[in-house]
Coordinates of N, CA and C in Angstrom, one line a residue:
M29 N 57.9 -59.2 27.0 CA 58.6 -57.9 26.9 C 60.0 -58.1 27.4
N30 N 61.0 -57.6 26.6 CA 62.4 -57.6 27.1 C 63.1 -56.4 26.6
I31 N 64.2 -56.1 27.3 CA 65.0 -54.9 27.0 C 66.5 -55.4 26.8
K32 N 67.2 -54.8 25.8 CA 68.6 -55.0 25.7 C 69.2 -53.7 25.3
F33 N 70.4 -53.5 25.7 CA 71.1 -52.2 25.5 C 72.1 -52.3 24.4
L34 N 72.1 -51.3 23.5 CA 73.1 -51.2 22.4 C 74.4 -50.6 23.0
G35 N 74.2 -49.8 24.1 CA 75.4 -49.2 24.7 C 74.9 -48.7 26.1
F36 N 75.8 -48.5 27.0 CA 75.5 -48.1 28.3 C 76.4 -46.9 28.9
G37 N 77.2 -46.4 28.0 CA 78.2 -45.4 28.4 C 77.6 -44.0 28.5
G38 N 78.4 -43.1 29.1 CA 78.0 -41.7 29.2 C 78.4 -41.0 27.9
A39 N 78.2 -39.6 28.0 CA 78.3 -38.8 26.8 C 79.7 -38.9 26.1
F40 N 80.7 -39.1 26.9 CA 82.1 -39.1 26.3 C 82.7 -40.5 26.4
D41 N 82.0 -41.5 26.8 CA 82.5 -42.8 27.1 C 82.3 -43.7 25.8
Y42 N 83.1 -43.4 24.8 CA 82.9 -44.1 23.5 C 83.1 -45.6 23.5
K43 N 83.9 -46.1 24.4 CA 84.2 -47.5 24.5 C 83.0 -48.3 24.7
H44 N 82.0 -47.8 25.5 CA 80.8 -48.6 25.8 C 79.6 -48.1 25.1
G45 N 79.7 -47.2 24.2 CA 78.6 -46.8 23.3 C 77.7 -45.8 24.0
N46 N 76.9 -45.1 23.3 CA 75.9 -44.2 23.8 C 74.8 -45.1 24.5
S47 N 74.2 -44.6 25.6 CA 73.2 -45.3 26.2 C 71.9 -45.3 25.3
S48 N 71.5 -46.5 25.0 CA 70.4 -46.7 24.1 C 69.9 -48.1 24.2
A49 N 68.6 -48.3 24.1 CA 68.0 -49.7 24.3 C 67.1 -50.1 23.2
I50 N 66.9 -51.4 23.0 CA 65.9 -52.0 22.2 C 64.9 -52.7 23.1
I51 N 63.7 -52.4 23.0 CA 62.6 -53.0 23.8 C 61.7 -53.7 22.8
N52 N 61.4 -55.0 23.1 CA 60.4 -55.8 22.3 C 59.2 -55.9 23.1
I53 N 58.0 -55.5 22.5 CA 56.7 -55.6 23.1 C 55.7 -56.2 22.1
D54 N 55.2 -57.3 22.3 CA 54.1 -57.8 21.5 C 54.4 -57.7 20.0
N55 N 55.5 -58.2 19.6 CA 55.9 -58.2 18.2 C 56.3 -56.8 17.6
K56 N 56.5 -55.9 18.5 CA 56.9 -54.5 18.1 C 58.3 -54.3 18.7
T57 N 59.2 -53.7 17.9 CA 60.5 -53.4 18.3 C 60.7 -51.9 18.4
I58 N 61.2 -51.5 19.6 CA 61.3 -50.1 19.9 C 62.7 -49.7 20.2
L59 N 63.1 -48.6 19.6 CA 64.4 -48.1 19.9 C 64.3 -46.8 20.8
V60 N 65.0 -46.9 21.9 CA 64.9 -45.7 22.8 C 66.3 -45.0 22.7
D61 N 66.3 -43.8 22.2 CA 67.4 -43.0 22.0 C 68.3 -43.5 20.9
C62 N 68.9 -42.5 20.2 CA 69.7 -42.8 19.0 C 70.9 -41.8 18.9
G63 N 71.8 -41.9 19.9 CA 73.0 -41.1 20.0 C 73.9 -41.3 18.8
Y64 N 75.0 -40.6 18.8 CA 75.9 -40.6 17.7 C 76.6 -42.0 17.4
S65 N 76.6 -42.9 18.4 CA 77.2 -44.2 18.1 C 76.1 -45.3 17.8
V66 N 74.9 -44.9 17.8 CA 73.8 -45.9 17.8 C 73.5 -46.4 16.4
F67 N 73.4 -45.5 15.4 CA 73.1 -45.9 14.0 C 74.2 -46.9 13.5
P68 N 75.5 -46.6 13.7 CA 76.5 -47.5 13.3 C 76.4 -48.9 14.0
R69 N 76.0 -48.8 15.3 CA 75.8 -50.1 16.0 C 74.6 -50.9 15.4
L70 N 73.5 -50.2 15.1 CA 72.4 -50.9 14.5 C 72.8 -51.6 13.2
R71 N 73.6 -50.9 12.4 CA 74.0 -51.4 11.1 C 74.9 -52.6 11.3
K72 N 75.8 -52.5 12.3 CA 76.8 -53.6 12.5 C 76.0 -54.9 13.0
L73 N 75.0 -54.7 13.8 CA 74.2 -55.8 14.3 C 73.2 -56.3 13.3
N74 N 73.0 -55.5 12.2 CA 72.1 -55.8 11.1 C 70.6 -55.9 11.6
I75 N 70.3 -54.9 12.4 CA 68.9 -54.8 12.9 C 68.2 -53.5 12.6
S76 N 68.8 -52.7 11.7 CA 68.2 -51.4 11.4 C 66.8 -51.5 10.9
E77 N 66.5 -52.6 10.1 CA 65.2 -52.7 9.5 C 64.2 -53.3 10.5
E78 N 64.6 -53.7 11.6 CA 63.7 -54.3 12.6 C 62.9 -53.3 13.4
I79 N 63.4 -52.1 13.5 CA 62.9 -51.1 14.4 C 61.5 -50.6 13.8
D80 N 60.5 -50.6 14.7 CA 59.2 -50.1 14.4 C 58.9 -48.7 14.9
Y81 N 59.4 -48.4 16.1 CA 59.1 -47.2 16.8 C 60.4 -46.6 17.3
V82 N 60.5 -45.3 17.4 CA 61.7 -44.6 18.0 C 61.2 -43.6 19.0
F83 N 61.7 -43.7 20.3 CA 61.4 -42.8 21.3 C 62.7 -42.0 21.7
I84 N 62.7 -40.7 21.8 CA 63.9 -39.9 22.2 C 63.6 -39.3 23.5
T85 N 64.6 -39.4 24.5 CA 64.4 -38.9 25.8 C 64.7 -37.4 25.8
H86 N 65.7 -37.0 25.1 CA 66.1 -35.6 25.0 C 67.1 -35.4 23.8
L87 N 67.5 -34.2 23.5 CA 68.2 -34.0 22.3 C 69.7 -33.7 22.5
H88 N 70.3 -34.1 23.5 CA 71.8 -34.1 23.6 C 72.3 -35.1 22.5
D89 N 73.5 -34.8 22.0 CA 74.1 -35.7 20.9 C 74.2 -37.1 21.3
D90 N 74.5 -37.4 22.5 CA 74.6 -38.9 22.9 C 73.3 -39.6 23.0
H91 N 72.2 -38.8 22.8 CA 70.9 -39.5 22.8 C 70.1 -39.3 21.4
A92 N 70.6 -38.4 20.6 CA 69.9 -38.1 19.3 C 70.9 -37.8 18.2
G93 N 72.2 -38.0 18.4 CA 73.2 -37.5 17.4 C 73.2 -38.3 16.1
S94 N 72.6 -39.5 16.0 CA 72.6 -40.2 14.7 C 71.1 -40.4 14.3
L95 N 70.2 -39.7 14.9 CA 68.8 -39.9 14.6 C 68.5 -39.6 13.1
S96 N 68.9 -38.5 12.6 CA 68.6 -38.1 11.2 C 69.2 -39.2 10.3
S97 N 70.4 -39.7 10.5 CA 71.0 -40.7 9.6 C 70.2 -41.9 9.6
F98 N 69.7 -42.3 10.8 CA 68.9 -43.5 10.9 C 67.5 -43.3 10.1
L99 N 66.9 -42.2 10.3 CA 65.6 -41.9 9.6 C 65.8 -41.9 8.1
I100 N 66.9 -41.3 7.6 CA 67.1 -41.2 6.2 C 67.4 -42.6 5.6
Y101 N 68.2 -43.4 6.4 CA 68.5 -44.8 5.9 C 67.2 -45.6 5.8
R102 N 66.3 -45.5 6.8 CA 65.1 -46.3 6.8 C 64.2 -45.9 5.6
K103 N 64.1 -44.6 5.4 CA 63.3 -44.1 4.3 C 63.8 -44.6 2.9
L104 N 65.1 -44.6 2.8 CA 65.7 -44.9 1.5 C 65.8 -46.4 1.2
F105 N 66.0 -47.2 2.3 CA 66.3 -48.6 2.1 C 65.3 -49.6 2.7
S106 N 64.3 -49.0 3.3 CA 63.3 -49.9 3.9 C 62.0 -49.2 4.0
T107 N 61.4 -49.1 5.1 CA 60.1 -48.4 5.3 C 60.3 -47.3 6.4
P108 N 59.6 -46.2 6.3 CA 59.8 -45.2 7.4 C 59.4 -45.7 8.8
V109 N 60.1 -45.3 9.8 CA 59.8 -45.7 11.1 C 58.8 -44.7 11.7
K110 N 58.2 -45.1 12.9 CA 57.3 -44.2 13.6 C 58.1 -43.5 14.7
L111 N 58.2 -42.2 14.6 CA 58.9 -41.4 15.6 C 57.8 -40.9 16.6
V112 N 57.9 -41.3 17.8 CA 56.9 -41.1 18.8 C 57.2 -39.8 19.6
F113 N 56.2 -38.9 19.8 CA 56.4 -37.7 20.6 C 55.5 -37.8 21.8
P114 N 56.0 -37.3 23.0 CA 55.2 -37.4 24.2 C 54.2 -36.2 24.3
D115 N 54.6 -35.1 23.8 CA 53.7 -33.9 23.8 C 54.0 -33.0 22.7
L116 N 53.1 -32.0 22.4 CA 53.2 -31.1 21.3 C 54.5 -30.3 21.4
E117 N 54.9 -29.9 22.6 CA 56.1 -29.1 22.8 C 57.3 -29.8 22.2
F118 N 57.4 -31.1 22.6 CA 58.6 -31.8 22.1 C 58.5 -32.2 20.7
K119 N 57.3 -32.4 20.2 CA 57.1 -32.6 18.7 C 57.7 -31.4 17.9
N120 N 57.3 -30.2 18.4 CA 57.9 -29.0 17.7 C 59.4 -28.9 17.8
T121 N 59.9 -29.3 19.0 CA 61.4 -29.3 19.2 C 62.0 -30.3 18.3
L122 N 61.5 -31.5 18.2 CA 62.0 -32.5 17.3 C 62.0 -32.1 15.8
E123 N 60.9 -31.5 15.4 CA 60.8 -31.0 14.0 C 61.9 -30.0 13.7
A124 N 62.1 -29.0 14.6 CA 63.1 -28.0 14.5 C 64.5 -28.6 14.4
Y125 N 64.7 -29.5 15.3 CA 66.0 -30.2 15.4 C 66.3 -30.9 14.1
L126 N 65.4 -31.7 13.6 CA 65.6 -32.5 12.4 C 65.6 -31.7 11.1
S127 N 65.0 -30.5 11.2 CA 64.9 -29.7 9.9 C 66.3 -29.3 9.5
H128 N 67.3 -29.2 10.4 CA 68.6 -28.8 10.0 C 69.3 -29.8 9.1
S129 N 69.0 -31.0 9.3 CA 69.6 -32.1 8.4 C 68.7 -32.7 7.4
L130 N 67.4 -32.6 7.7 CA 66.4 -33.3 6.8 C 65.6 -32.3 6.0
Q131 N 65.6 -31.0 6.3 CA 64.9 -29.9 5.6 C 63.4 -30.1 5.7
T132 N 62.9 -31.2 5.2 CA 61.4 -31.5 5.3 C 61.3 -32.8 6.1
P133 N 61.4 -32.7 7.5 CA 61.5 -33.9 8.3 C 60.3 -34.9 8.1
N134 N 59.1 -34.5 8.0 CA 58.0 -35.4 7.9 C 58.0 -36.3 6.7
K135 N 58.8 -36.0 5.7 CA 59.0 -36.9 4.6 C 59.7 -38.2 4.9
Y136 N 60.5 -38.2 6.0 CA 61.3 -39.3 6.3 C 60.8 -40.3 7.4
F137 N 59.7 -39.9 8.0 CA 59.2 -40.8 9.1 C 57.8 -40.4 9.4
D138 N 57.1 -41.2 10.2 CA 55.7 -41.0 10.6 C 55.7 -40.5 12.0
F139 N 55.2 -39.3 12.2 CA 55.1 -38.8 13.6 C 53.9 -39.5 14.3
I140 N 54.1 -40.0 15.5 CA 53.0 -40.7 16.2 C 52.9 -40.1 17.6
D141 N 51.7 -39.7 18.0 CA 51.5 -39.2 19.4 C 51.5 -40.4 20.3
I142 N 52.2 -40.3 21.4 CA 52.3 -41.4 22.3 C 50.9 -41.9 22.8
K143 N 49.9 -41.1 22.8 CA 48.6 -41.5 23.1 C 48.0 -42.5 22.1
E144 N 48.6 -42.5 20.9 CA 48.1 -43.5 19.9 C 48.7 -44.9 20.1
T145 N 49.6 -45.0 21.0 CA 50.2 -46.3 21.3 C 49.4 -46.9 22.5
A146 N 49.4 -48.2 22.5 CA 48.7 -48.9 23.6 C 49.7 -49.4 24.6
F147 N 51.0 -49.1 24.4 CA 52.0 -49.7 25.2 C 53.0 -48.8 25.9
A148 N 52.7 -47.5 25.8 CA 53.7 -46.5 26.3 C 53.1 -45.3 27.0
D149 N 53.8 -44.8 28.0 CA 53.4 -43.6 28.6 C 54.7 -42.8 28.9
Y150 N 54.5 -41.6 29.5 CA 55.7 -40.8 29.7 C 55.6 -40.0 31.0
I151 N 56.7 -39.5 31.5 CA 56.8 -38.5 32.6 C 57.7 -37.4 32.1
N152 N 57.2 -36.2 32.2 CA 57.9 -35.0 31.8 C 58.9 -34.7 32.9
T153 N 60.2 -34.7 32.5 CA 61.2 -34.4 33.5 C 62.0 -33.2 33.2
K154 N 61.4 -32.2 32.5 CA 62.1 -31.0 32.2 C 62.7 -30.3 33.4
D155 N 63.9 -29.8 33.3 CA 64.7 -29.2 34.3 C 65.4 -30.2 35.3
F156 N 65.1 -31.5 35.1 CA 65.7 -32.5 36.0 C 67.0 -33.1 35.4
H157 N 67.5 -32.6 34.3 CA 68.8 -33.0 33.8 C 69.7 -31.8 33.7
V158 N 69.4 -30.9 32.8 CA 70.0 -29.5 32.8 C 68.8 -28.5 32.7
R159 N 69.1 -27.3 33.2 CA 68.1 -26.3 33.3 C 67.5 -26.0 31.9
N160 N 66.2 -25.9 31.9 CA 65.4 -25.5 30.7 C 65.4 -26.5 29.5
M161 N 65.9 -27.7 29.8 CA 66.0 -28.6 28.7 C 64.8 -29.6 28.8
Q162 N 64.1 -29.9 27.7 CA 63.0 -30.9 27.7 C 63.6 -32.3 27.8
T163 N 63.2 -33.0 28.8 CA 63.6 -34.4 28.9 C 62.4 -35.2 29.4
Y164 N 62.5 -36.5 29.0 CA 61.3 -37.4 29.3 C 61.8 -38.7 29.7
S165 N 61.0 -39.3 30.7 CA 61.2 -40.7 31.0 C 60.0 -41.4 30.4
Y166 N 60.2 -42.7 30.0 CA 59.2 -43.5 29.3 C 58.9 -44.7 30.1
I167 N 57.6 -45.1 30.0 CA 57.1 -46.3 30.7 C 56.5 -47.2 29.6
F168 N 57.0 -48.4 29.5 CA 56.6 -49.4 28.5 C 55.9 -50.5 29.2
S169 N 54.7 -50.9 28.7 CA 53.9 -51.9 29.4 C 53.4 -53.0 28.5
E170 N 53.4 -54.2 29.0 CA 52.8 -55.4 28.4 C 52.2 -56.2 29.4
K171 N 50.9 -56.3 29.4 CA 50.1 -57.0 30.5 C 50.5 -56.4 31.8
S172 N 51.0 -57.2 32.8 CA 51.3 -56.6 34.1 C 52.8 -56.2 34.2
K173 N 53.6 -56.4 33.2 CA 55.0 -56.1 33.2 C 55.2 -54.7 32.7
K174 N 56.1 -53.9 33.4 CA 56.4 -52.6 33.1 C 58.0 -52.4 33.1
I175 N 58.4 -51.6 32.1 CA 59.8 -51.2 32.0 C 59.9 -49.7 32.0
V176 N 60.6 -49.1 32.8 CA 60.8 -47.6 32.9 C 62.2 -47.3 32.5
F177 N 62.3 -46.4 31.5 CA 63.6 -45.9 31.0 C 63.6 -44.4 31.4
S178 N 64.6 -44.0 32.2 CA 64.6 -42.7 32.9 C 64.9 -41.6 31.9
G179 N 65.7 -41.8 30.9 CA 66.4 -40.7 30.2 C 67.4 -40.1 31.2
D180 N 67.9 -39.0 31.0 CA 68.9 -38.4 31.9 C 68.1 -37.6 33.0
I181 N 68.3 -37.9 34.2 CA 67.6 -37.2 35.3 C 68.5 -37.2 36.5
N182 N 68.5 -36.0 37.2 CA 69.3 -35.8 38.4 C 68.6 -36.0 39.7
N183 N 67.3 -36.4 39.6 CA 66.5 -36.5 40.8 C 65.7 -37.8 40.7
P184 N 66.2 -38.9 41.1 CA 65.4 -40.2 41.1 C 64.2 -40.1 42.0
E185 N 64.2 -39.3 43.0 CA 63.0 -39.2 43.9 C 61.8 -38.6 43.1
Y186 N 62.1 -37.7 42.2 CA 61.0 -37.1 41.4 C 60.4 -38.3 40.5
L187 N 61.3 -39.0 39.9 CA 60.8 -40.1 39.0 C 60.0 -41.1 39.8
I188 N 60.4 -41.5 40.9 CA 59.7 -42.5 41.7 C 58.4 -42.0 42.2
N189 N 58.3 -40.7 42.6 CA 57.1 -40.1 43.0 C 56.1 -40.0 41.9
Q190 N 56.5 -39.7 40.7 CA 55.6 -39.7 39.5 C 55.1 -41.0 39.2
L191 N 55.9 -42.0 39.3 CA 55.5 -43.4 39.1 C 54.4 -43.8 40.1
E192 N 54.6 -43.4 41.3 CA 53.6 -43.7 42.3 C 52.3 -43.0 42.1
K193 N 52.4 -41.8 41.6 CA 51.1 -41.0 41.2 C 50.4 -41.7 40.1
K194 N 51.1 -42.4 39.2 CA 50.5 -43.1 38.1 C 50.0 -44.5 38.6
G195 N 50.2 -44.9 39.9 CA 49.8 -46.1 40.4 C 50.7 -47.3 40.0
I196 N 52.0 -46.9 39.7 CA 53.0 -47.9 39.3 C 53.9 -48.2 40.5
S197 N 53.7 -49.4 41.1 CA 54.5 -49.7 42.3 C 55.5 -50.8 42.0
K198 N 55.3 -51.5 40.9 CA 56.2 -52.6 40.5 C 56.6 -52.4 39.1
S199 N 57.9 -52.3 38.8 CA 58.4 -52.1 37.5 C 59.9 -52.3 37.5
S200 N 60.5 -52.6 36.3 CA 61.9 -52.6 36.2 C 62.4 -51.2 35.7
I201 N 63.1 -50.6 36.6 CA 63.5 -49.2 36.3 C 65.0 -49.1 35.9
F202 N 65.2 -48.6 34.7 CA 66.5 -48.4 34.2 C 66.8 -46.9 34.3
C203 N 67.8 -46.5 35.2 CA 68.0 -45.1 35.5 C 69.4 -44.8 35.2
D204 N 69.7 -43.6 34.6 CA 71.0 -43.1 34.4 C 71.7 -42.9 35.8
I205 N 73.0 -43.1 35.9 CA 73.6 -43.1 37.2 C 75.0 -42.4 37.0
T206 N 75.4 -41.7 38.1 CA 76.7 -41.1 38.2 C 77.4 -41.5 39.5
F207 N 78.7 -41.7 39.4 CA 79.5 -42.0 40.6 C 80.1 -40.8 41.2
D208 N 79.9 -39.6 40.6 CA 80.5 -38.4 40.9 C 79.4 -37.5 41.6
K209 N 79.6 -37.2 42.9 CA 78.6 -36.4 43.6 C 78.5 -35.0 43.0
T210 N 79.5 -34.5 42.4 CA 79.5 -33.1 41.9 C 78.8 -33.0 40.5
N211 N 78.5 -34.2 39.9 CA 77.8 -34.2 38.6 C 76.3 -34.0 38.9
K212 N 75.8 -32.8 38.7 CA 74.4 -32.5 39.0 C 73.4 -32.8 37.9
A213 N 73.9 -33.5 36.8 CA 73.0 -33.7 35.7 C 72.4 -35.2 35.7
H214 N 73.0 -36.0 36.6 CA 72.6 -37.4 36.7 C 72.3 -37.9 38.1
A215 N 71.7 -39.0 38.2 CA 71.3 -39.6 39.5 C 72.5 -40.2 40.2
F216 N 72.8 -39.6 41.4 CA 74.0 -40.1 42.2 C 73.7 -41.5 42.8
Y217 N 74.7 -42.4 42.6 CA 74.4 -43.8 43.0 C 74.0 -44.0 44.4
K218 N 74.6 -43.2 45.4 CA 74.2 -43.3 46.8 C 72.8 -42.9 47.0
D219 N 72.3 -41.9 46.3 CA 70.9 -41.5 46.4 C 70.0 -42.7 46.0
I220 N 70.4 -43.4 45.0 CA 69.6 -44.6 44.6 C 69.6 -45.7 45.6
Q221 N 70.8 -46.1 46.0 CA 70.9 -47.3 46.8 C 70.5 -47.1 48.3
E222 N 70.6 -45.8 48.8 CA 70.2 -45.6 50.1 C 68.7 -45.4 50.3
K223 N 68.0 -44.9 49.3 CA 66.6 -44.6 49.4 C 65.7 -45.6 48.7
Y224 N 66.3 -46.3 47.7 CA 65.4 -47.2 46.8 C 66.0 -48.6 46.6
S225 N 66.6 -49.1 47.7 CA 67.2 -50.4 47.6 C 66.2 -51.5 47.4
E226 N 64.9 -51.2 47.8 CA 63.9 -52.2 47.6 C 63.3 -52.3 46.2
L227 N 63.6 -51.3 45.4 CA 63.1 -51.3 44.0 C 64.0 -51.9 43.1
D228 N 63.5 -52.4 41.9 CA 64.3 -53.0 40.9 C 64.9 -52.0 40.0
I229 N 66.0 -51.4 40.4 CA 66.6 -50.3 39.6 C 68.0 -50.8 39.1
T230 N 68.2 -50.5 37.8 CA 69.5 -50.9 37.2 C 70.1 -49.6 36.6
G231 N 71.3 -49.3 36.8 CA 72.0 -48.1 36.3 C 72.6 -48.3 34.9
Y232 N 72.5 -47.2 34.2 CA 73.2 -47.1 32.9 C 73.8 -45.7 32.7
H233 N 74.5 -45.4 31.6 CA 75.1 -44.1 31.4 C 76.2 -43.8 32.3
Y234 N 77.2 -44.7 32.4 CA 78.3 -44.6 33.3 C 79.6 -45.2 32.7
D235 N 80.7 -44.9 33.4 CA 82.0 -45.4 33.0 C 82.3 -46.5 34.0
P236 N 82.4 -47.8 33.7 CA 82.6 -48.8 34.7 C 83.9 -48.7 35.4
K237 N 84.9 -48.0 34.8 CA 86.2 -47.9 35.5 C 86.1 -47.0 36.7
K238 N 85.0 -46.2 36.8 CA 84.9 -45.2 37.9 C 83.9 -45.8 38.9
K239 N 83.5 -47.0 38.8 CA 82.6 -47.6 39.8 C 83.2 -47.7 41.2
P240 N 82.6 -47.1 42.2 CA 83.2 -47.1 43.6 C 83.0 -48.6 44.2
K241 N 83.8 -48.9 45.1 CA 83.7 -50.2 45.7 C 82.4 -50.4 46.5
D242 N 81.9 -49.3 47.0 CA 80.7 -49.5 47.8 C 79.4 -49.4 47.0
C243 N 79.5 -49.3 45.7 CA 78.3 -49.3 44.8 C 77.6 -50.6 44.8
K244 N 76.3 -50.6 45.3 CA 75.5 -51.8 45.3 C 74.4 -51.8 44.3
V245 N 74.3 -50.7 43.5 CA 73.2 -50.6 42.5 C 73.6 -51.6 41.3
K246 N 72.6 -52.3 40.9 CA 72.8 -53.2 39.7 C 73.2 -52.3 38.5
L247 N 74.1 -52.8 37.6 CA 74.5 -52.0 36.5 C 74.3 -52.8 35.2
V248 N 73.9 -52.1 34.1 CA 73.6 -52.8 32.9 C 74.8 -53.5 32.4
G249 N 76.0 -52.9 32.4 CA 77.2 -53.5 31.9 C 77.7 -54.8 32.6
E250 N 77.1 -55.1 33.8 CA 77.5 -56.2 34.5 C 76.5 -57.4 34.4
Q251 N 75.5 -57.2 33.5 CA 74.5 -58.2 33.2 C 74.5 -58.5 31.7
P252 N 75.2 -59.6 31.3 CA 75.3 -59.9 29.9 C 74.0 -60.1 29.2
E253 N 73.0 -60.5 29.9 CA 71.7 -60.8 29.3 C 71.0 -59.5 28.9
L254 N 71.5 -58.3 29.3 CA 71.0 -57.0 29.0 C 71.7 -56.4 27.8
L255 N 72.7 -57.0 27.3 CA 73.6 -56.5 26.3 C 73.5 -57.2 24.9
F256 N 73.6 -56.5 23.8 CA 73.7 -57.1 22.5 C 75.1 -57.6 22.3

């Protein structure tokens, strides 16, 4: 199992692309999030046809803004992808969201309950990004290896506690990060490095130009092996 990022930037940081990742598990290729810069990136890399499953953490534009374009492209020029939903509430939200551009969404993809996969689980993080918004963290597993993709979350402590409740003590955690303490929608870097320095946490969804000198958290953009 491995992970590579198509982009690691924040909502308005176009230079580094929307935060989105490709995860390969047992000959399956998974796309996590499909923001407005992601579909063009997939086409440029010529890997649009390789995607088997799509997971969406939440429906802000930098995480789902080109989802409908990607789904249409796959239906017309290849085979439909499997769009995975973590619970029925989010399935209904996804259908309503996609109906604005696809009219009849189910014609363009196959809806799959996460319970039908043998390699993924989720944590419901509603209200831990912005109030009343459905957000999800995903856990991907292959044998003893686990990769956690946080989605946007302002409380890393909640994520870590939920992982512990699931009996997950060792994993590679990719967590959104902010260097601005006043930004209440994302995980503040000092909260991560002061409380969880012993964990394997890597930050994404940030502007590298704003990185403080005292930041010790590993960052996606500083690890070439994590980038396409």
